[in-house]
Amino acid sequence: MEQGASTITQALISETMIAAWILVAIAFVALGILVYVAIRSRTRRVDLEKAVQAFRSLDIEAFRNLVDSGEEAFLRNNLSPKKFREIKRQRAWAAVIYAWEAGRAAAALAKIGQAAQRSTDPEIAASGVQVAENAFRLRLQTIGACLHLLTEVVLPDLRSPSLPPLVDQYERTAQTLFRLGKFSSRGQGLVRPKSA
């Protein structure tokens, strides 16, 4: 009896270690991708119209549906465990893509916000500060969301909470961006010069 219990304990420890190593590997891959994107984006030219277009192209309602815990509970209750895991992985991958694109848009917006802060128009400069701050928060939340969603891809049986802070931050950033777009359309356009 004791030997059976120790075998089960060893199996559980083994599964836990495998899951931990997978999560560590995912974290290192994500970190590498972030470093690559950060270095690459320093030499890019970004303008307000492109940033607004990128932001508008994201279907936030579709993303909200993909990460909704109520929708997940419905699928868990109505699908076989194997089919549920398959569907959850697909939904998590789709949500990773949405979060990644939102993160890319946020990086572009941070540059727009920084450029707007240098404006001589006080309204544009104030909106630039808000855009940069909101974009930074959104970028942090997209990174966390991507890591969380990648964990769901690897371990689909985990119950996952919704990601409303990310959606809320996206909406706040979008509102600030659109307000900045209205201000800047009155005067000069905002284009970030190429970095050396």
Short mmCIF file of N, CA and C in Angstrom, two decimals:
data_model
loop_
_atom_site.label_atom_id
_atom_site.label_comp_id
_atom_site.label_asym_id
_atom_site.label_seq_id
_atom_site.Cartn_x
_atom_site.Cartn_y
_atom_site.Cartn_z
N MET A 1 0.82 -1.19 0.00
CA MET A 1 0.00 0.00 0.00
C MET A 1 0.87 1.26 0.00
N GLU A 2 1.92 1.26 0.87
CA GLU A 2 2.81 2.41 0.94
C GLU A 2 3.57 2.60 -0.38
N GLN A 3 3.92 1.47 -1.01
CA GLN A 3 4.65 1.55 -2.26
C GLN A 3 3.77 2.17 -3.36
N GLY A 4 2.48 1.85 -3.38
CA GLY A 4 1.55 2.43 -4.35
C GLY A 4 1.39 3.91 -4.12
N ALA A 5 1.31 4.31 -2.87
CA ALA A 5 1.17 5.73 -2.54
C ALA A 5 2.42 6.51 -2.95
N SER A 6 3.61 5.93 -2.73
CA SER A 6 4.84 6.63 -3.10
C SER A 6 4.97 6.71 -4.62
N THR A 7 4.47 5.71 -5.34
CA THR A 7 4.51 5.74 -6.80
C THR A 7 3.60 6.86 -7.32
N ILE A 8 2.43 6.99 -6.73
CA ILE A 8 1.51 8.06 -7.12
C ILE A 8 2.11 9.42 -6.81
N THR A 9 2.72 9.55 -5.63
CA THR A 9 3.36 10.80 -5.23
C THR A 9 4.48 11.17 -6.20
N GLN A 10 5.29 10.19 -6.57
CA GLN A 10 6.38 10.44 -7.52
C GLN A 10 5.84 10.85 -8.88
N ALA A 11 4.74 10.23 -9.31
CA ALA A 11 4.14 10.59 -10.59
C ALA A 11 3.63 12.03 -10.56
N LEU A 12 2.99 12.42 -9.45
CA LEU A 12 2.49 13.79 -9.33
C LEU A 12 3.62 14.80 -9.31
N ILE A 13 4.69 14.46 -8.59
CA ILE A 13 5.85 15.35 -8.55
C ILE A 13 6.46 15.47 -9.94
N SER A 14 6.52 14.36 -10.64
CA SER A 14 7.07 14.34 -11.99
C SER A 14 6.25 15.23 -12.93
N GLU A 15 4.92 15.12 -12.87
CA GLU A 15 4.05 15.94 -13.70
C GLU A 15 4.18 17.42 -13.34
N THR A 16 4.29 17.71 -12.07
CA THR A 16 4.45 19.09 -11.62
C THR A 16 5.76 19.67 -12.13
N MET A 17 6.82 18.91 -12.07
CA MET A 17 8.13 19.37 -12.56
C MET A 17 8.09 19.62 -14.07
N ILE A 18 7.43 18.73 -14.81
CA ILE A 18 7.33 18.91 -16.26
C ILE A 18 6.57 20.20 -16.56
N ALA A 19 5.45 20.41 -15.87
CA ALA A 19 4.66 21.63 -16.07
C ALA A 19 5.48 22.86 -15.72
N ALA A 20 6.25 22.80 -14.65
CA ALA A 20 7.08 23.94 -14.24
C ALA A 20 8.14 24.24 -15.30
N TRP A 21 8.79 23.21 -15.82
CA TRP A 21 9.81 23.42 -16.85
C TRP A 21 9.20 23.97 -18.13
N ILE A 22 8.00 23.53 -18.47
CA ILE A 22 7.33 24.06 -19.66
C ILE A 22 7.04 25.54 -19.47
N LEU A 23 6.55 25.91 -18.29
CA LEU A 23 6.27 27.32 -18.03
C LEU A 23 7.54 28.16 -18.06
N VAL A 24 8.65 27.63 -17.53
CA VAL A 24 9.92 28.35 -17.57
C VAL A 24 10.37 28.54 -19.02
N ALA A 25 10.22 27.50 -19.83
CA ALA A 25 10.60 27.59 -21.24
C ALA A 25 9.74 28.63 -21.96
N ILE A 26 8.44 28.64 -21.69
CA ILE A 26 7.54 29.63 -22.30
C ILE A 26 7.95 31.04 -21.89
N ALA A 27 8.29 31.21 -20.62
CA ALA A 27 8.71 32.53 -20.14
C ALA A 27 9.97 33.00 -20.85
N PHE A 28 10.95 32.11 -21.04
CA PHE A 28 12.18 32.50 -21.73
C PHE A 28 11.92 32.84 -23.19
N VAL A 29 11.07 32.06 -23.85
CA VAL A 29 10.73 32.36 -25.24
C VAL A 29 10.04 33.72 -25.33
N ALA A 30 9.08 33.97 -24.42
CA ALA A 30 8.38 35.25 -24.42
C ALA A 30 9.35 36.40 -24.16
N LEU A 31 10.27 36.22 -23.24
CA LEU A 31 11.27 37.26 -22.95
C LEU A 31 12.13 37.53 -24.18
N GLY A 32 12.56 36.48 -24.85
CA GLY A 32 13.36 36.64 -26.07
C GLY A 32 12.60 37.40 -27.14
N ILE A 33 11.33 37.07 -27.30
CA ILE A 33 10.51 37.76 -28.30
C ILE A 33 10.37 39.23 -27.94
N LEU A 34 10.15 39.52 -26.66
CA LEU A 34 10.00 40.91 -26.22
C LEU A 34 11.27 41.72 -26.46
N VAL A 35 12.42 41.12 -26.18
CA VAL A 35 13.69 41.82 -26.42
C VAL A 35 13.86 42.09 -27.90
N TYR A 36 13.54 41.10 -28.72
CA TYR A 36 13.65 41.27 -30.18
C TYR A 36 12.74 42.40 -30.66
N VAL A 37 11.49 42.39 -30.20
CA VAL A 37 10.53 43.42 -30.61
C VAL A 37 10.98 44.80 -30.12
N ALA A 38 11.48 44.88 -28.90
CA ALA A 38 11.92 46.17 -28.36
C ALA A 38 13.07 46.73 -29.18
N ILE A 39 14.03 45.90 -29.54
CA ILE A 39 15.17 46.36 -30.33
C ILE A 39 14.72 46.76 -31.73
N ARG A 40 13.89 45.93 -32.34
CA ARG A 40 13.42 46.19 -33.69
C ARG A 40 12.55 47.45 -33.78
N SER A 41 11.73 47.67 -32.77
CA SER A 41 10.80 48.79 -32.83
C SER A 41 11.49 50.15 -32.61
N ARG A 42 12.70 50.17 -32.12
CA ARG A 42 13.40 51.44 -31.90
C ARG A 42 13.74 52.13 -33.21
N THR A 43 13.87 51.37 -34.28
CA THR A 43 14.26 51.95 -35.56
C THR A 43 13.06 52.18 -36.47
N ARG A 44 11.88 51.91 -36.01
CA ARG A 44 10.69 52.06 -36.84
C ARG A 44 10.12 53.45 -36.79
N ARG A 45 9.51 53.84 -37.85
CA ARG A 45 8.81 55.11 -37.96
C ARG A 45 7.33 54.83 -37.73
N VAL A 46 6.70 55.60 -36.86
CA VAL A 46 5.30 55.37 -36.52
C VAL A 46 4.54 56.67 -36.69
N ASP A 47 3.35 56.59 -37.28
CA ASP A 47 2.53 57.79 -37.34
C ASP A 47 1.17 57.52 -36.71
N LEU A 48 0.48 58.60 -36.40
CA LEU A 48 -0.78 58.51 -35.67
C LEU A 48 -1.84 57.75 -36.45
N GLU A 49 -1.96 58.03 -37.74
CA GLU A 49 -2.99 57.37 -38.54
C GLU A 49 -2.81 55.85 -38.55
N LYS A 50 -1.57 55.40 -38.70
CA LYS A 50 -1.31 53.96 -38.69
C LYS A 50 -1.65 53.35 -37.33
N ALA A 51 -1.28 54.04 -36.27
CA ALA A 51 -1.56 53.53 -34.92
C ALA A 51 -3.06 53.43 -34.68
N VAL A 52 -3.80 54.46 -35.10
CA VAL A 52 -5.26 54.43 -34.94
C VAL A 52 -5.85 53.30 -35.76
N GLN A 53 -5.36 53.13 -36.99
CA GLN A 53 -5.87 52.06 -37.85
C GLN A 53 -5.57 50.68 -37.24
N ALA A 54 -4.38 50.49 -36.70
CA ALA A 54 -4.04 49.22 -36.07
C ALA A 54 -4.94 48.96 -34.87
N PHE A 55 -5.20 50.00 -34.11
CA PHE A 55 -6.06 49.85 -32.93
C PHE A 55 -7.48 49.51 -33.32
N ARG A 56 -7.99 50.20 -34.34
CA ARG A 56 -9.37 49.95 -34.78
C ARG A 56 -9.53 48.59 -35.41
N SER A 57 -8.47 48.04 -35.97
CA SER A 57 -8.58 46.74 -36.64
C SER A 57 -8.74 45.58 -35.65
N LEU A 58 -8.42 45.82 -34.38
CA LEU A 58 -8.58 44.77 -33.38
C LEU A 58 -10.04 44.65 -32.97
N ASP A 59 -10.57 43.44 -33.05
CA ASP A 59 -11.96 43.19 -32.66
C ASP A 59 -11.98 42.84 -31.17
N ILE A 60 -12.14 43.85 -30.33
CA ILE A 60 -12.05 43.65 -28.89
C ILE A 60 -13.19 42.79 -28.37
N GLU A 61 -14.35 42.84 -29.02
CA GLU A 61 -15.46 41.98 -28.59
C GLU A 61 -15.15 40.51 -28.84
N ALA A 62 -14.51 40.21 -29.95
CA ALA A 62 -14.11 38.83 -30.23
C ALA A 62 -13.09 38.36 -29.19
N PHE A 63 -12.14 39.25 -28.86
CA PHE A 63 -11.16 38.90 -27.83
C PHE A 63 -11.85 38.67 -26.49
N ARG A 64 -12.78 39.55 -26.14
CA ARG A 64 -13.51 39.42 -24.88
C ARG A 64 -14.22 38.06 -24.82
N ASN A 65 -14.80 37.64 -25.93
CA ASN A 65 -15.48 36.34 -25.99
C ASN A 65 -14.49 35.18 -25.81
N LEU A 66 -13.31 35.31 -26.41
CA LEU A 66 -12.31 34.24 -26.31
C LEU A 66 -11.81 34.03 -24.88
N VAL A 67 -11.77 35.08 -24.07
CA VAL A 67 -11.23 34.97 -22.72
C VAL A 67 -12.31 34.98 -21.65
N ASP A 68 -13.56 34.91 -22.04
CA ASP A 68 -14.67 34.95 -21.09
C ASP A 68 -14.75 33.65 -20.30
N SER A 69 -14.70 33.74 -18.97
CA SER A 69 -14.75 32.53 -18.13
C SER A 69 -16.13 31.88 -18.20
N GLY A 70 -17.18 32.65 -18.42
CA GLY A 70 -18.52 32.08 -18.57
C GLY A 70 -18.62 31.22 -19.82
N GLU A 71 -18.04 31.70 -20.90
CA GLU A 71 -18.02 30.93 -22.15
C GLU A 71 -17.20 29.65 -21.96
N GLU A 72 -16.10 29.77 -21.24
CA GLU A 72 -15.27 28.58 -20.98
C GLU A 72 -16.05 27.56 -20.15
N ALA A 73 -16.76 28.01 -19.14
CA ALA A 73 -17.56 27.11 -18.31
C ALA A 73 -18.63 26.41 -19.14
N PHE A 74 -19.27 27.15 -20.05
CA PHE A 74 -20.27 26.57 -20.93
C PHE A 74 -19.66 25.45 -21.78
N LEU A 75 -18.51 25.73 -22.38
CA LEU A 75 -17.84 24.72 -23.21
C LEU A 75 -17.41 23.51 -22.38
N ARG A 76 -16.88 23.76 -21.19
CA ARG A 76 -16.45 22.67 -20.31
C ARG A 76 -17.61 21.75 -19.96
N ASN A 77 -18.80 22.34 -19.73
CA ASN A 77 -19.97 21.55 -19.34
C ASN A 77 -20.63 20.83 -20.51
N ASN A 78 -20.41 21.30 -21.73
CA ASN A 78 -21.14 20.75 -22.88
C ASN A 78 -20.28 19.96 -23.86
N LEU A 79 -18.99 19.88 -23.63
CA LEU A 79 -18.12 19.13 -24.52
C LEU A 79 -17.43 18.01 -23.75
N SER A 80 -17.02 16.99 -24.49
CA SER A 80 -16.23 15.93 -23.85
C SER A 80 -14.90 16.54 -23.41
N PRO A 81 -14.24 15.95 -22.41
CA PRO A 81 -12.95 16.52 -21.95
C PRO A 81 -11.92 16.67 -23.08
N LYS A 82 -11.85 15.68 -23.96
CA LYS A 82 -10.87 15.76 -25.06
C LYS A 82 -11.22 16.90 -26.01
N LYS A 83 -12.49 17.01 -26.39
CA LYS A 83 -12.91 18.08 -27.31
C LYS A 83 -12.76 19.45 -26.63
N PHE A 84 -13.06 19.51 -25.33
CA PHE A 84 -12.90 20.78 -24.60
C PHE A 84 -11.45 21.24 -24.64
N ARG A 85 -10.51 20.33 -24.36
CA ARG A 85 -9.09 20.70 -24.38
C ARG A 85 -8.68 21.20 -25.76
N GLU A 86 -9.16 20.53 -26.80
CA GLU A 86 -8.83 20.94 -28.17
C GLU A 86 -9.36 22.35 -28.47
N ILE A 87 -10.62 22.58 -28.13
CA ILE A 87 -11.24 23.88 -28.37
C ILE A 87 -10.58 24.97 -27.52
N LYS A 88 -10.28 24.64 -26.26
CA LYS A 88 -9.66 25.64 -25.39
C LYS A 88 -8.29 26.04 -25.91
N ARG A 89 -7.52 25.06 -26.40
CA ARG A 89 -6.20 25.40 -26.97
C ARG A 89 -6.35 26.33 -28.17
N GLN A 90 -7.32 26.03 -29.05
CA GLN A 90 -7.54 26.88 -30.21
C GLN A 90 -7.96 28.30 -29.80
N ARG A 91 -8.85 28.38 -28.83
CA ARG A 91 -9.30 29.68 -28.35
C ARG A 91 -8.15 30.45 -27.69
N ALA A 92 -7.33 29.73 -26.92
CA ALA A 92 -6.20 30.39 -26.26
C ALA A 92 -5.19 30.91 -27.29
N TRP A 93 -4.91 30.13 -28.34
CA TRP A 93 -3.99 30.59 -29.39
C TRP A 93 -4.54 31.83 -30.07
N ALA A 94 -5.84 31.80 -30.38
CA ALA A 94 -6.46 32.97 -31.02
C ALA A 94 -6.36 34.19 -30.10
N ALA A 95 -6.59 33.99 -28.81
CA ALA A 95 -6.49 35.10 -27.85
C ALA A 95 -5.05 35.60 -27.73
N VAL A 96 -4.07 34.70 -27.81
CA VAL A 96 -2.66 35.11 -27.79
C VAL A 96 -2.38 36.05 -28.96
N ILE A 97 -2.92 35.70 -30.13
CA ILE A 97 -2.70 36.54 -31.31
C ILE A 97 -3.32 37.93 -31.11
N TYR A 98 -4.54 37.96 -30.57
CA TYR A 98 -5.18 39.25 -30.28
C TYR A 98 -4.34 40.05 -29.29
N ALA A 99 -3.93 39.40 -28.20
CA ALA A 99 -3.16 40.11 -27.17
C ALA A 99 -1.83 40.59 -27.75
N TRP A 100 -1.19 39.78 -28.59
CA TRP A 100 0.08 40.16 -29.20
C TRP A 100 -0.10 41.39 -30.09
N GLU A 101 -1.16 41.39 -30.89
CA GLU A 101 -1.43 42.54 -31.76
C GLU A 101 -1.75 43.79 -30.94
N ALA A 102 -2.50 43.61 -29.85
CA ALA A 102 -2.80 44.75 -28.97
C ALA A 102 -1.49 45.28 -28.37
N GLY A 103 -0.57 44.39 -28.03
CA GLY A 103 0.73 44.80 -27.50
C GLY A 103 1.55 45.56 -28.53
N ARG A 104 1.52 45.10 -29.77
CA ARG A 104 2.24 45.82 -30.83
C ARG A 104 1.64 47.21 -31.04
N ALA A 105 0.32 47.28 -31.04
CA ALA A 105 -0.34 48.58 -31.18
C ALA A 105 0.02 49.48 -30.00
N ALA A 106 0.09 48.91 -28.80
CA ALA A 106 0.43 49.69 -27.61
C ALA A 106 1.85 50.23 -27.71
N ALA A 107 2.77 49.44 -28.25
CA ALA A 107 4.15 49.92 -28.41
C ALA A 107 4.19 51.11 -29.37
N ALA A 108 3.42 51.02 -30.45
CA ALA A 108 3.36 52.14 -31.40
C ALA A 108 2.73 53.36 -30.73
N LEU A 109 1.71 53.14 -29.93
CA LEU A 109 1.03 54.25 -29.26
C LEU A 109 1.93 54.94 -28.25
N ALA A 110 2.77 54.17 -27.58
CA ALA A 110 3.70 54.78 -26.63
C ALA A 110 4.61 55.77 -27.34
N LYS A 111 5.05 55.42 -28.54
CA LYS A 111 5.90 56.33 -29.31
C LYS A 111 5.12 57.57 -29.75
N ILE A 112 3.87 57.36 -30.14
CA ILE A 112 3.02 58.49 -30.52
C ILE A 112 2.83 59.41 -29.31
N GLY A 113 2.57 58.81 -28.15
CA GLY A 113 2.39 59.61 -26.94
C GLY A 113 3.63 60.41 -26.60
N GLN A 114 4.79 59.80 -26.77
CA GLN A 114 6.04 60.52 -26.50
C GLN A 114 6.22 61.69 -27.47
N ALA A 115 5.88 61.46 -28.74
CA ALA A 115 6.00 62.54 -29.72
C ALA A 115 5.00 63.65 -29.40
N ALA A 116 3.80 63.28 -29.00
CA ALA A 116 2.76 64.28 -28.70
C ALA A 116 3.14 65.12 -27.49
N GLN A 117 3.86 64.54 -26.55
CA GLN A 117 4.27 65.29 -25.36
C GLN A 117 5.17 66.48 -25.70
N ARG A 118 5.84 66.42 -26.84
CA ARG A 118 6.73 67.51 -27.25
C ARG A 118 5.99 68.61 -28.02
N SER A 119 4.68 68.44 -28.19
CA SER A 119 3.89 69.42 -28.93
C SER A 119 3.81 70.75 -28.17
N THR A 120 3.70 71.84 -28.93
CA THR A 120 3.53 73.16 -28.31
C THR A 120 2.08 73.39 -27.88
N ASP A 121 1.15 72.60 -28.42
CA ASP A 121 -0.26 72.70 -28.03
C ASP A 121 -0.44 71.96 -26.70
N PRO A 122 -0.87 72.65 -25.65
CA PRO A 122 -0.98 72.02 -24.34
C PRO A 122 -1.98 70.86 -24.30
N GLU A 123 -3.05 70.93 -25.09
CA GLU A 123 -4.02 69.83 -25.12
C GLU A 123 -3.40 68.57 -25.71
N ILE A 124 -2.65 68.75 -26.81
CA ILE A 124 -1.98 67.61 -27.44
C ILE A 124 -0.92 67.04 -26.50
N ALA A 125 -0.16 67.91 -25.86
CA ALA A 125 0.89 67.45 -24.93
C ALA A 125 0.27 66.67 -23.77
N ALA A 126 -0.83 67.16 -23.21
CA ALA A 126 -1.49 66.46 -22.09
C ALA A 126 -2.05 65.12 -22.56
N SER A 127 -2.65 65.09 -23.74
CA SER A 127 -3.16 63.82 -24.27
C SER A 127 -2.01 62.87 -24.56
N GLY A 128 -0.89 63.41 -25.00
CA GLY A 128 0.29 62.57 -25.26
C GLY A 128 0.76 61.86 -24.01
N VAL A 129 0.74 62.57 -22.87
CA VAL A 129 1.12 61.96 -21.60
C VAL A 129 0.15 60.81 -21.27
N GLN A 130 -1.14 61.07 -21.44
CA GLN A 130 -2.13 60.03 -21.15
C GLN A 130 -1.98 58.83 -22.09
N VAL A 131 -1.76 59.10 -23.38
CA VAL A 131 -1.59 58.01 -24.35
C VAL A 131 -0.37 57.17 -23.98
N ALA A 132 0.74 57.83 -23.67
CA ALA A 132 1.97 57.09 -23.33
C ALA A 132 1.77 56.24 -22.07
N GLU A 133 1.13 56.82 -21.04
CA GLU A 133 0.90 56.05 -19.81
C GLU A 133 -0.05 54.88 -20.05
N ASN A 134 -1.16 55.13 -20.75
CA ASN A 134 -2.12 54.06 -21.02
C ASN A 134 -1.50 52.98 -21.90
N ALA A 135 -0.71 53.41 -22.89
CA ALA A 135 -0.06 52.44 -23.77
C ALA A 135 0.92 51.57 -22.99
N PHE A 136 1.66 52.17 -22.06
CA PHE A 136 2.60 51.40 -21.25
C PHE A 136 1.86 50.37 -20.40
N ARG A 137 0.77 50.80 -19.75
CA ARG A 137 -0.02 49.86 -18.95
C ARG A 137 -0.59 48.74 -19.81
N LEU A 138 -1.09 49.12 -20.98
CA LEU A 138 -1.66 48.12 -21.89
C LEU A 138 -0.58 47.13 -22.33
N ARG A 139 0.60 47.63 -22.62
CA ARG A 139 1.69 46.74 -23.05
C ARG A 139 2.04 45.74 -21.94
N LEU A 140 2.12 46.22 -20.71
CA LEU A 140 2.39 45.31 -19.59
C LEU A 140 1.30 44.26 -19.46
N GLN A 141 0.05 44.69 -19.59
CA GLN A 141 -1.05 43.74 -19.46
C GLN A 141 -1.09 42.75 -20.61
N THR A 142 -0.70 43.17 -21.81
CA THR A 142 -0.68 42.22 -22.92
C THR A 142 0.41 41.18 -22.73
N ILE A 143 1.53 41.59 -22.16
CA ILE A 143 2.60 40.63 -21.88
C ILE A 143 2.10 39.59 -20.87
N GLY A 144 1.50 40.06 -19.78
CA GLY A 144 0.95 39.13 -18.79
C GLY A 144 -0.13 38.23 -19.38
N ALA A 145 -0.99 38.81 -20.22
CA ALA A 145 -2.06 38.03 -20.84
C ALA A 145 -1.48 36.96 -21.76
N CYS A 146 -0.45 37.31 -22.54
CA CYS A 146 0.17 36.32 -23.43
C CYS A 146 0.75 35.16 -22.63
N LEU A 147 1.44 35.45 -21.54
CA LEU A 147 2.00 34.38 -20.71
C LEU A 147 0.90 33.53 -20.11
N HIS A 148 -0.16 34.16 -19.63
CA HIS A 148 -1.30 33.44 -19.06
C HIS A 148 -1.95 32.55 -20.12
N LEU A 149 -2.15 33.09 -21.31
CA LEU A 149 -2.81 32.34 -22.38
C LEU A 149 -1.92 31.21 -22.90
N LEU A 150 -0.62 31.42 -22.94
CA LEU A 150 0.27 30.33 -23.34
C LEU A 150 0.24 29.19 -22.32
N THR A 151 0.07 29.53 -21.05
CA THR A 151 -0.10 28.51 -20.03
C THR A 151 -1.36 27.70 -20.29
N GLU A 152 -2.43 28.38 -20.73
CA GLU A 152 -3.67 27.68 -21.05
C GLU A 152 -3.50 26.75 -22.25
N VAL A 153 -2.66 27.15 -23.21
CA VAL A 153 -2.41 26.28 -24.36
C VAL A 153 -1.74 25.00 -23.89
N VAL A 154 -0.77 25.14 -22.99
CA VAL A 154 -0.02 23.98 -22.50
C VAL A 154 -0.85 23.16 -21.52
N LEU A 155 -1.59 23.83 -20.64
CA LEU A 155 -2.37 23.15 -19.60
C LEU A 155 -3.85 23.56 -19.72
N PRO A 156 -4.56 23.02 -20.72
CA PRO A 156 -5.93 23.48 -20.97
C PRO A 156 -6.94 23.11 -19.89
N ASP A 157 -6.62 22.17 -19.02
CA ASP A 157 -7.56 21.78 -17.97
C ASP A 157 -7.62 22.77 -16.82
N LEU A 158 -6.66 23.70 -16.74
CA LEU A 158 -6.70 24.71 -15.68
C LEU A 158 -7.90 25.62 -15.89
N ARG A 159 -8.55 25.94 -14.80
CA ARG A 159 -9.66 26.92 -14.90
C ARG A 159 -9.03 28.30 -14.94
N SER A 160 -9.45 29.08 -15.90
CA SER A 160 -8.82 30.38 -16.06
C SER A 160 -9.80 31.51 -15.80
N PRO A 161 -9.33 32.55 -15.14
CA PRO A 161 -10.18 33.72 -14.93
C PRO A 161 -10.26 34.53 -16.22
N SER A 162 -11.26 35.38 -16.32
CA SER A 162 -11.35 36.29 -17.46
C SER A 162 -10.21 37.29 -17.37
N LEU A 163 -10.00 38.02 -18.45
CA LEU A 163 -8.94 39.03 -18.47
C LEU A 163 -9.55 40.43 -18.65
N PRO A 164 -10.50 40.81 -17.78
CA PRO A 164 -11.13 42.12 -17.97
C PRO A 164 -10.20 43.31 -17.81
N PRO A 165 -9.14 43.27 -16.97
CA PRO A 165 -8.27 44.45 -16.89
C PRO A 165 -7.65 44.79 -18.25
N LEU A 166 -7.29 43.77 -19.02
CA LEU A 166 -6.69 44.01 -20.33
C LEU A 166 -7.70 44.68 -21.25
N VAL A 167 -8.93 44.18 -21.25
CA VAL A 167 -9.97 44.75 -22.12
C VAL A 167 -10.27 46.19 -21.69
N ASP A 168 -10.39 46.41 -20.38
CA ASP A 168 -10.67 47.76 -19.87
C ASP A 168 -9.53 48.72 -20.22
N GLN A 169 -8.29 48.27 -20.06
CA GLN A 169 -7.14 49.13 -20.38
C GLN A 169 -7.10 49.43 -21.87
N TYR A 170 -7.43 48.45 -22.69
CA TYR A 170 -7.49 48.66 -24.14
C TYR A 170 -8.49 49.76 -24.46
N GLU A 171 -9.67 49.69 -23.85
CA GLU A 171 -10.71 50.68 -24.13
C GLU A 171 -10.31 52.08 -23.65
N ARG A 172 -9.67 52.18 -22.49
CA ARG A 172 -9.19 53.48 -22.00
C ARG A 172 -8.14 54.06 -22.95
N THR A 173 -7.23 53.21 -23.40
CA THR A 173 -6.18 53.66 -24.30
C THR A 173 -6.79 54.11 -25.63
N ALA A 174 -7.76 53.36 -26.12
CA ALA A 174 -8.40 53.72 -27.39
C ALA A 174 -9.09 55.08 -27.28
N GLN A 175 -9.78 55.32 -26.18
CA GLN A 175 -10.46 56.61 -26.00
C GLN A 175 -9.45 57.76 -25.99
N THR A 176 -8.35 57.58 -25.28
CA THR A 176 -7.33 58.63 -25.22
C THR A 176 -6.70 58.84 -26.60
N LEU A 177 -6.45 57.74 -27.30
CA LEU A 177 -5.86 57.84 -28.63
C LEU A 177 -6.77 58.59 -29.58
N PHE A 178 -8.05 58.28 -29.57
CA PHE A 178 -8.97 58.94 -30.49
C PHE A 178 -9.10 60.43 -30.15
N ARG A 179 -9.02 60.77 -28.87
CA ARG A 179 -9.04 62.18 -28.47
C ARG A 179 -7.78 62.89 -28.99
N LEU A 180 -6.63 62.21 -28.88
CA LEU A 180 -5.38 62.77 -29.42
C LEU A 180 -5.49 62.95 -30.92
N GLY A 181 -6.11 62.00 -31.60
CA GLY A 181 -6.28 62.09 -33.05
C GLY A 181 -7.11 63.30 -33.43
N LYS A 182 -8.13 63.60 -32.65
CA LYS A 182 -8.96 64.79 -32.92
C LYS A 182 -8.13 66.06 -32.75
N PHE A 183 -7.33 66.12 -31.67
CA PHE A 183 -6.51 67.31 -31.42
C PHE A 183 -5.47 67.49 -32.53
N SER A 184 -4.79 66.42 -32.87
CA SER A 184 -3.67 66.57 -33.81
C SER A 184 -4.16 66.82 -35.23
N SER A 185 -5.41 66.46 -35.54
CA SER A 185 -5.91 66.73 -36.88
C SER A 185 -6.14 68.22 -37.09
N ARG A 186 -6.22 68.97 -35.99
CA ARG A 186 -6.38 70.43 -36.09
C ARG A 186 -5.09 71.10 -36.51
N GLY A 187 -3.98 70.49 -36.12
CA GLY A 187 -2.69 71.14 -36.37
C GLY A 187 -1.73 70.19 -37.04
N GLN A 188 -0.53 70.17 -36.51
CA GLN A 188 0.51 69.35 -37.11
C GLN A 188 0.25 67.86 -36.85
N GLY A 189 0.69 67.01 -37.79
CA GLY A 189 0.61 65.57 -37.59
C GLY A 189 1.72 65.13 -36.68
N LEU A 190 1.54 63.98 -36.11
CA LEU A 190 2.55 63.46 -35.19
C LEU A 190 3.27 62.30 -35.85
N VAL A 191 4.51 62.47 -36.14
CA VAL A 191 5.31 61.40 -36.70
C VAL A 191 6.58 61.30 -35.89
N ARG A 192 6.89 60.11 -35.48
CA ARG A 192 8.11 59.91 -34.70
C ARG A 192 9.29 59.79 -35.66
N PRO A 193 10.30 60.59 -35.51
CA PRO A 193 11.46 60.48 -36.37
C PRO A 193 12.21 59.20 -36.10
N LYS A 194 12.93 58.75 -37.12
CA LYS A 194 13.73 57.53 -36.97
C LYS A 194 14.81 57.73 -35.95
N SER A 195 15.00 56.68 -35.11
CA SER A 195 16.09 56.73 -34.13
C SER A 195 17.38 56.35 -34.81
N ALA A 196 18.46 56.82 -34.26
CA ALA A 196 19.76 56.46 -34.82
C ALA A 196 20.18 55.12 -34.34
#
